[in-house]
Coordinates of C-alpha atoms in Angstrom, one line a residue:
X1 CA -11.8 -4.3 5.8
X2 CA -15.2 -2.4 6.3
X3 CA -15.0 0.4 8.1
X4 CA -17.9 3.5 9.0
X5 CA -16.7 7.5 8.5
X6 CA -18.0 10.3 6.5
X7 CA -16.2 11.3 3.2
X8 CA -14.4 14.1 1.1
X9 CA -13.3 15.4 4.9
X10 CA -10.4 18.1 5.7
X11 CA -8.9 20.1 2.7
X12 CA -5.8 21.2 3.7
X13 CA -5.0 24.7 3.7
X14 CA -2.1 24.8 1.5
X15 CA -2.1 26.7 -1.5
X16 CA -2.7 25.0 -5.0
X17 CA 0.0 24.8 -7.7
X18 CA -0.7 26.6 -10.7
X19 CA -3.4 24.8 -12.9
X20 CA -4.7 22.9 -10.0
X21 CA -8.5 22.5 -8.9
X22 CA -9.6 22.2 -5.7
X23 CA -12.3 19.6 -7.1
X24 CA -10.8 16.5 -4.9
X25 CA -12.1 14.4 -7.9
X26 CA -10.0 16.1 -10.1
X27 CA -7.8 13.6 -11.9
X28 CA -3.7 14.1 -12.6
X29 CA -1.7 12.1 -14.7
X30 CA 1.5 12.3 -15.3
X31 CA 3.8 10.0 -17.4
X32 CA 7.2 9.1 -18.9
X33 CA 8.4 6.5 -22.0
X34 CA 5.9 3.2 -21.3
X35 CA 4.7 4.6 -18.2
X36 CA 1.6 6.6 -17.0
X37 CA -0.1 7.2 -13.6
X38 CA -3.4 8.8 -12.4
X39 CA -4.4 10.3 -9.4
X40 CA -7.1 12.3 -7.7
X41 CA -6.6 13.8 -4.5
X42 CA -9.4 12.2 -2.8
X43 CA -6.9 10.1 -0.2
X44 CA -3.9 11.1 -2.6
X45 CA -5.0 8.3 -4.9
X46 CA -3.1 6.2 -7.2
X47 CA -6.0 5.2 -9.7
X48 CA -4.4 3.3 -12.7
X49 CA -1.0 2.9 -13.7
X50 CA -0.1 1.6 -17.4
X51 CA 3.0 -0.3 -18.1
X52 CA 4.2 -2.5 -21.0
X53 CA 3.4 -6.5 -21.0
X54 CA 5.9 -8.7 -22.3
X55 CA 4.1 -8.1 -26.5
X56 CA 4.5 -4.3 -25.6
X57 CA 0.6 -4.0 -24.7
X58 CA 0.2 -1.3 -22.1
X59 CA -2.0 -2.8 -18.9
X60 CA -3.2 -1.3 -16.0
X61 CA -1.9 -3.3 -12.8
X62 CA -3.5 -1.4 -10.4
X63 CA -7.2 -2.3 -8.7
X64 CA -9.5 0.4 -8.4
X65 CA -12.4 2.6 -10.3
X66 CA -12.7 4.1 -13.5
X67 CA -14.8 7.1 -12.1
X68 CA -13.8 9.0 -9.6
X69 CA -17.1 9.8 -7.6
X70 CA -16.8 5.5 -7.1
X71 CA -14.0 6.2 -4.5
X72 CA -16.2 8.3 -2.2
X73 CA -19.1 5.6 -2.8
X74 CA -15.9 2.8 -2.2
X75 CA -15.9 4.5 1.5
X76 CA -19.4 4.4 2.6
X77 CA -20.2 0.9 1.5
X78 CA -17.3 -1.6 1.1
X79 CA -14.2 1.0 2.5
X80 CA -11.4 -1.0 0.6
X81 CA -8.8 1.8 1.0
X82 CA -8.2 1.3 -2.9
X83 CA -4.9 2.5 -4.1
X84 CA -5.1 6.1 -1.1
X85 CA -2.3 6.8 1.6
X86 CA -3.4 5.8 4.8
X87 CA -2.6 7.8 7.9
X88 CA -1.7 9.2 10.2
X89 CA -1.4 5.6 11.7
X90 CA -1.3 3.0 8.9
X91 CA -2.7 -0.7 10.0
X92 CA -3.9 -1.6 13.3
X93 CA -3.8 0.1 17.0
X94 CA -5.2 -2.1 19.7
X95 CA -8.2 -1.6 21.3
X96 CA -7.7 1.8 19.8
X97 CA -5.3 3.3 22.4
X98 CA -1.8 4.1 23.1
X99 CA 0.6 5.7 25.6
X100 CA 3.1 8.2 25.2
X101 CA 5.0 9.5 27.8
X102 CA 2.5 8.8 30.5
X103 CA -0.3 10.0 28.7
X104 CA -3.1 7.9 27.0
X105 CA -4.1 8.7 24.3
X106 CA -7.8 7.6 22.4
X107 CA -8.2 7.2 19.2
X108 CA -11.6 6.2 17.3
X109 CA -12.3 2.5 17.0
X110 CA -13.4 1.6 13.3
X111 CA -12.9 -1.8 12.9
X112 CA -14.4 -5.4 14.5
X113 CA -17.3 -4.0 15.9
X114 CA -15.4 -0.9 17.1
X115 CA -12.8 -2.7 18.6
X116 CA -9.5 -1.1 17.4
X117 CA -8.4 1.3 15.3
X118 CA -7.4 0.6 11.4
X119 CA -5.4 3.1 9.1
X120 CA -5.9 6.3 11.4
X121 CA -9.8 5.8 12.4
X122 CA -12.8 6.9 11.4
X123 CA -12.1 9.4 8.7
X124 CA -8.2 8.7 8.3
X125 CA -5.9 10.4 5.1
X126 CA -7.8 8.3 3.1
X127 CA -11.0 10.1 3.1
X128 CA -9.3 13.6 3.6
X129 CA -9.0 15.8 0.2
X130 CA -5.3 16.3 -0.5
X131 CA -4.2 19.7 -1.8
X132 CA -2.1 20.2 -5.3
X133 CA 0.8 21.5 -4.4
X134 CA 3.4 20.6 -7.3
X135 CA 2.8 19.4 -10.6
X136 CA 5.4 17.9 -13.4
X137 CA 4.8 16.3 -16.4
X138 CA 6.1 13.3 -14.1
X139 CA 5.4 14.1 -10.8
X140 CA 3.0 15.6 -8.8
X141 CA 3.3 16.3 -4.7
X142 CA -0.1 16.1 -2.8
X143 CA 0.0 17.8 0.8
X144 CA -2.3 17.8 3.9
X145 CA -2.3 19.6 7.3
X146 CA -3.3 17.3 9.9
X147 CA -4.4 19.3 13.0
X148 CA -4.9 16.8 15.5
X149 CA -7.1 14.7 13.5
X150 CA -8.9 11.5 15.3
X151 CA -7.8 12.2 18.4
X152 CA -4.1 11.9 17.7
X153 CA -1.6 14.3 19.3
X154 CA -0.2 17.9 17.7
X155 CA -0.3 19.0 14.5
X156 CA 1.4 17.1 11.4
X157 CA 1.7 18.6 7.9
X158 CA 2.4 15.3 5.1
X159 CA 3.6 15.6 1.8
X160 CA 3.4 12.9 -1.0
X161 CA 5.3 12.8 -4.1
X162 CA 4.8 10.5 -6.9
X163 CA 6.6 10.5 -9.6
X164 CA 7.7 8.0 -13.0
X165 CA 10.7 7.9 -15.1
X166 CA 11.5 5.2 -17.7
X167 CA 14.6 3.4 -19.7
X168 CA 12.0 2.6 -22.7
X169 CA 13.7 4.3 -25.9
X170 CA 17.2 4.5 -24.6
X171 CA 19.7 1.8 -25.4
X172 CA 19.3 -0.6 -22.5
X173 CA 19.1 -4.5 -23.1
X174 CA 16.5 -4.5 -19.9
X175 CA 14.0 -1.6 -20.7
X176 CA 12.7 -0.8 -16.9
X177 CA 9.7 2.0 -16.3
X178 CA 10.0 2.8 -12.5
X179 CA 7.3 4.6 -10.2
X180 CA 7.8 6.0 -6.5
X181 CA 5.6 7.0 -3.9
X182 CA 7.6 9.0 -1.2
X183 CA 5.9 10.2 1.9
X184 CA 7.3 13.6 4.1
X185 CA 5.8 13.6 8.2
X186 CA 6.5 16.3 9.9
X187 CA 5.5 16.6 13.5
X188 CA 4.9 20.6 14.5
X189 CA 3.7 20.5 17.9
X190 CA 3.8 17.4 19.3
X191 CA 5.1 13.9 19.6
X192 CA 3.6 11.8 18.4
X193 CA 3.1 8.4 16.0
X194 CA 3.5 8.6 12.4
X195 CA 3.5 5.7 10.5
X196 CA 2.2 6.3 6.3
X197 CA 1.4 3.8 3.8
X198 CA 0.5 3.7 0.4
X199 CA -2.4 1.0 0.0
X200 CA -2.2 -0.3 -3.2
X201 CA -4.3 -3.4 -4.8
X202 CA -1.9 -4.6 -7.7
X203 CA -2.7 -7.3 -10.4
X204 CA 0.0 -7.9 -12.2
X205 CA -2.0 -9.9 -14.6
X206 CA -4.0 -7.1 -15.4
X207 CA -7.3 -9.9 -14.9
X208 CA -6.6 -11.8 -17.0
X209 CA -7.2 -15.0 -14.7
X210 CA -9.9 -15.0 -12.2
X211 CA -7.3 -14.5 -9.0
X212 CA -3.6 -14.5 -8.7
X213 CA -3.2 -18.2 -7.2
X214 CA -1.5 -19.7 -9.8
X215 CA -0.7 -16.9 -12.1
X216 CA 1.6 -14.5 -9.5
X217 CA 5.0 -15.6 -8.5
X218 CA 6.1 -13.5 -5.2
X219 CA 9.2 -13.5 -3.3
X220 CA 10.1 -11.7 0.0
X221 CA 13.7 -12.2 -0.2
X222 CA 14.8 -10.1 3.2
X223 CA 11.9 -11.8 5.2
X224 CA 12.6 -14.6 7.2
X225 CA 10.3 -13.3 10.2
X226 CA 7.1 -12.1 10.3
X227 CA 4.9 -10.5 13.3
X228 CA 2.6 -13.3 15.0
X229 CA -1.0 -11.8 15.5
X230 CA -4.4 -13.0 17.1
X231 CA -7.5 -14.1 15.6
X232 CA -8.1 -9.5 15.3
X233 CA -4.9 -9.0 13.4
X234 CA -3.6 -7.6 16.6
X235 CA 0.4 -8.0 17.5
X236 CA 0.9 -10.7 20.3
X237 CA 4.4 -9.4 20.8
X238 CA 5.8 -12.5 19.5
X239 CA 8.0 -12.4 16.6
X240 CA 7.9 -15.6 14.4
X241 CA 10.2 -17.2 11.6
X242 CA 8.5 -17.8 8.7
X243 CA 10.2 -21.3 8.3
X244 CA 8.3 -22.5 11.2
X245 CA 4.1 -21.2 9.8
X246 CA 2.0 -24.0 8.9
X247 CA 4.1 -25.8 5.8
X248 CA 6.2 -23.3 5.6
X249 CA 3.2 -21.1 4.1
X250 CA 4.5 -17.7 5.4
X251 CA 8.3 -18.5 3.9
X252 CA 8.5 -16.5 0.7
X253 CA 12.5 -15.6 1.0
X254 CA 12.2 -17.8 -2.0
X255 CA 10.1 -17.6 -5.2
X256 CA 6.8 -19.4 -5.1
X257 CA 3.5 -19.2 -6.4
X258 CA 0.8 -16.9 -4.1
X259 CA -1.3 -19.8 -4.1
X260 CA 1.0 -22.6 -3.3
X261 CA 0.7 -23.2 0.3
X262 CA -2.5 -20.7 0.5
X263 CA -4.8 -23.6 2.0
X264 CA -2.4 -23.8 5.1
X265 CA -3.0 -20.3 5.8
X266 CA -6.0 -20.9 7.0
X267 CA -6.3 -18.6 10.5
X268 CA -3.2 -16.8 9.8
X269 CA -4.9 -13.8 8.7
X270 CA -7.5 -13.4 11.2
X271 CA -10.7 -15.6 12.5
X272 CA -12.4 -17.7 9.9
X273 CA -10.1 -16.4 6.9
X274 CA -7.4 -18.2 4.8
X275 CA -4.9 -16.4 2.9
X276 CA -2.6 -13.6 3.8
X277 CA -2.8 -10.6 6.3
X278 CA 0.7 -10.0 7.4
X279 CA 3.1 -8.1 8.3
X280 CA 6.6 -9.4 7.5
X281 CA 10.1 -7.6 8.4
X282 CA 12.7 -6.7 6.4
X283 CA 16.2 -7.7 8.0
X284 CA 18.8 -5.8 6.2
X285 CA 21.9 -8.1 5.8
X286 CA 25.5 -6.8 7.0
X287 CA 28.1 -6.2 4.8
X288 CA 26.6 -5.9 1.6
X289 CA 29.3 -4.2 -0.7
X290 CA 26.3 -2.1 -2.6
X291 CA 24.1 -1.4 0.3
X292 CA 24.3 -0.7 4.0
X293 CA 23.0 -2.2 6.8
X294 CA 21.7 1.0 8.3
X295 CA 17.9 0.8 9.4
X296 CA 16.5 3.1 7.0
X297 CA 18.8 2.2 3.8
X298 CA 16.7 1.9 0.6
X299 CA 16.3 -2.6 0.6
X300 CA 15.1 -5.4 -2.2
X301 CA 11.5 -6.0 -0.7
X302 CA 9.1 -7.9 -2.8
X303 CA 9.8 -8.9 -5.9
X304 CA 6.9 -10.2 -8.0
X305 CA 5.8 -11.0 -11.8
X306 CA 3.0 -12.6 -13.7
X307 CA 3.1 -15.6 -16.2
X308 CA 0.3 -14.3 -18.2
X309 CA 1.7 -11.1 -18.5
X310 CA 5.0 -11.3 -18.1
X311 CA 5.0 -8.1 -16.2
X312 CA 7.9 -8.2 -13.7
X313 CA 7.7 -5.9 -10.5
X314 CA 10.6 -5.4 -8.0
X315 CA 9.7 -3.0 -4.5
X316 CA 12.7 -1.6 -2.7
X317 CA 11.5 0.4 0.5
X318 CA 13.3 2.0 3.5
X319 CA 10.6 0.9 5.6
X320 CA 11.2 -2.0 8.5
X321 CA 8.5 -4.2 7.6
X322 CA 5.8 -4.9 4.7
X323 CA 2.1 -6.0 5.0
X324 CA 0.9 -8.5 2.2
X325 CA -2.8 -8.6 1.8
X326 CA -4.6 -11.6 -0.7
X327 CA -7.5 -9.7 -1.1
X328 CA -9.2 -12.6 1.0
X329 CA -12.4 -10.2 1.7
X330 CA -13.4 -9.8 -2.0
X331 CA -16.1 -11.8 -3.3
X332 CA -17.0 -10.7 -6.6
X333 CA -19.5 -8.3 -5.4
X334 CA -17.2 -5.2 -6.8
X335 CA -16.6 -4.8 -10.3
X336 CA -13.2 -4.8 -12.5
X337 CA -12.1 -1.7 -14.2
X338 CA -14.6 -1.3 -17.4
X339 CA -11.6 -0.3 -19.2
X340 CA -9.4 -3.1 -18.2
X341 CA -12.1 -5.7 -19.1
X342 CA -12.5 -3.6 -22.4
X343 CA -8.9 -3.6 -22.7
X344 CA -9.3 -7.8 -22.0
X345 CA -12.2 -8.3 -24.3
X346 CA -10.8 -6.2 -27.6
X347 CA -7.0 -8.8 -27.3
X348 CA -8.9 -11.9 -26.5
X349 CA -7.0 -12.3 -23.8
X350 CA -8.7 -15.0 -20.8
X351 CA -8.7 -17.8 -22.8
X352 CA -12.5 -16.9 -24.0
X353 CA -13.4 -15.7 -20.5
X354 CA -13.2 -12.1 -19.7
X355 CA -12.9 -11.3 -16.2
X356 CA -15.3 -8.8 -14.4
X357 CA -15.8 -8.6 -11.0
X358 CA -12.9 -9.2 -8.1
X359 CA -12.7 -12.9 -6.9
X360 CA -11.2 -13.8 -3.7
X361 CA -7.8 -13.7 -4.0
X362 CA -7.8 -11.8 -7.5
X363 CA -5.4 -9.3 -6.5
X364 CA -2.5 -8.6 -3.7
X365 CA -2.0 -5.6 -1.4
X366 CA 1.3 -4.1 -0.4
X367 CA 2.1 -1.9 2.4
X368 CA 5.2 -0.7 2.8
X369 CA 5.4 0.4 6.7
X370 CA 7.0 -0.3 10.0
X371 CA 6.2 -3.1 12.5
X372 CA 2.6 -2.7 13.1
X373 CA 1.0 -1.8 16.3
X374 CA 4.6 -1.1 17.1
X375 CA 3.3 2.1 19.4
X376 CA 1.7 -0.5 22.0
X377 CA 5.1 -3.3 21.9
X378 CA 8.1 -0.8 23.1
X379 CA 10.3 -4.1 23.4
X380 CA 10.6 -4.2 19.6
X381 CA 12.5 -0.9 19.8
X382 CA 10.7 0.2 17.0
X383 CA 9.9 4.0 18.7
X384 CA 12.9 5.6 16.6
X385 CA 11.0 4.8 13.3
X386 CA 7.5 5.6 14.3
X387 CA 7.3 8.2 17.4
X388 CA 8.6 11.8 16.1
X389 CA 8.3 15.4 17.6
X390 CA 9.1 18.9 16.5
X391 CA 13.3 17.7 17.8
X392 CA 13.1 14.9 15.5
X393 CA 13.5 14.5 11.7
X394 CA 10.6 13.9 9.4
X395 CA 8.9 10.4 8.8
X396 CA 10.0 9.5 5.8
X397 CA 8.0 6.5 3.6
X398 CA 10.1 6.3 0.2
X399 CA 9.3 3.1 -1.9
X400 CA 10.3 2.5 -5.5
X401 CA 8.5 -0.1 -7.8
X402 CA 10.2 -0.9 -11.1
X403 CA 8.6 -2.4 -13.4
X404 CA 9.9 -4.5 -17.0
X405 CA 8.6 -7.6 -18.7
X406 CA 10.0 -10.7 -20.2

């Protein structure tokens, strides 16, 4: 949602790799067989990533700009939070405020009328100019000092690593391209919360339909419970099973169209909306002969794929929870990628139509995270994942999105 802050904020004081600009604009791009990801360090942002469709046609799945400078624009006007990590607090605090060990803490309220707090405040990691601090032909590390920013406690230093690797051109009968996004907290002086997110708009169907209704099938296959919130997105403390939302519309532990039971989800993602906002936990299973049932072990998340495409994307995570976004707010006021609807336009793909602006509902946001607002519900016992201090280990975000196509 819309938001108010000032841009290209904060360069860390790290020191550049070798080869690195301190432009924040700058774009990276690093690649392996069938795969190949850009970034700029503007928010440590993931800008396009190309991978194969089912006739070997490389697409770009990910929602966003073609030139840079539109990211910083992106913030001042519409503030998507396309394709950046958001931090130090990703998602919502309510009413902007928290308590840890006896002291409140304030931090700045930039959402609903200044209301709460969304993805770290005001001018959160997403507007901060990450610093180069590795670089690979397929990988690259971004890393900020956070010294106190908005009013959070103690000093935090992040580090992001990106990276690709492929199976394209070796003999496998199921080619797969991979890409991960793995996020390092440390807290220096402090305790205090940490909760990172990637905040990524993916269309699998690289827009070649209008939205992603009847084109994206999506599965949550380890969520059978999802965090109730009020009509501000805001935790109630309840904890609901996604059996029991209107029609079943929240239930995606099976396989099922994004737009199949959309219509009942009408309030579910805030006052006068219909779609999807939510946050839905991942319940590790016991006894899983490949896996563990620890907390933080690596889990099947999402799984989704497109019918015009045939792209086929599975997220594992560590985190305890995932936030799936419809991209209700769009309205066709921002444009597609020219190069995607170039890209449309020279393979005659959309049946005659090309498409080129974002529709309501013509994309889908994943957050891989922890419970949200989990500082201000202690019952949840989610603390050990999202409070840390200088004692503690490091906050650790690693998601892993493997891509193929059939």
């Amino acid at each position: 949602m819309p938001s108010n802050g000032t841009t290209m904020n904060g360069s860390s004081s790290c020191p550049l790799v070798n080869g690195a600009s301190s432009n924040p604009l700058q774009v990276y791009t690093i690649a392996a067989n069938n795969i190949t990801a850009s970034f700029i360090p503007y928010g440590a942002r993931l800008i396009s990533l190309m991978v194969p469709d089912r006739e070997g046609k490389m697409q770009d799945v990910i929602v966003g700009y073609d030139d840079p400078q539109d990211y910083v624009k992106d913030t001042l006007t519409n503030h998507t939070y396309f394709g950046c990590i958001v931090g130090r607090y990703a998602n919502r605090i309510r009413n902007g405020t928290f308590v840890l060990d006896g002291t409140t803490y304030n931090t700045p309220k930039n959402e609903l009328n200044k209301t709460q707090t969304l993805h770290g405040g005001s001018v959160g990691y997403d507007q901060r100019n990450w610093t180069v601090t590795a670089l690979s032909n397929s990988s690259i590390t971004f890393t900020l000092f956070d010294s106190g920013y908005e009013h959070f406690p103690g000093d935090v230093i992040n580090h992001v690593t990106f990276s690709v690797s492929s199976s394209y051109g070796l003999k496998s009968s199921n080619p797969q391209a991979e890409f991960t996004a793995r996020t390092v907290s440390l807290s220096l002086t402090e305790k205090t919360p940490i909760m990172l997110s990637p905040h990524i708009y993916w269309n699998l169907n690289a827009f070649k339909n209008e939205t992603v209704l009847e084109d994206t099938l999506l599965q949550l296959p380890l969520s059978s419970r999802y965090v109730e919130v009020d009509s501000r997105l805001i935790p109630t403390g309840h904890i609901g099973n996604v059996s029991s939302s209107p029609n079943g519309t929240l239930d995606f532990t099976k396989e099922k169209f994004v737009g199949k039971d959309i219509k009942s989800a009408d309030g579910i993602c805030g006052a006068n909306c219909t779609g999807y906002d939510n946050c839905f936990i991942i319940d590790r299973p016991n006894n899983v002969s490949d896996w563990t049932s620890s907390p933080q072990t690596m889990a099947p998340a999402v799984n989704m794929s497109s019918v015009a495409t045939g792209i086929n994307m599975l997220v594992t995570t560590n985190q305890q929870a995932i936030q799936i976004y419809s991209c209700n707010g769009q309205n066709g006021t921002i444009p597609v990628k020219g190069s995607q609807v170039a890209r449309n336009k020279a393979s005659g793909d959309g049946n005659g139509t090309v498409v080129d602006k974002i529709e309501q509902y013509g994309c889908l946001v994943i957050e891989t995270e922890g419970w949200i607002d989990g500082i201000n519900n202690p019952d949840w016992g989610q603390d050990p994942f999202q409070i840390f201090s200088p004692e503690s280990g490091p906050a650790i975000n690693w998601a892993t999105y493997v891509f193929s196509a059939s």
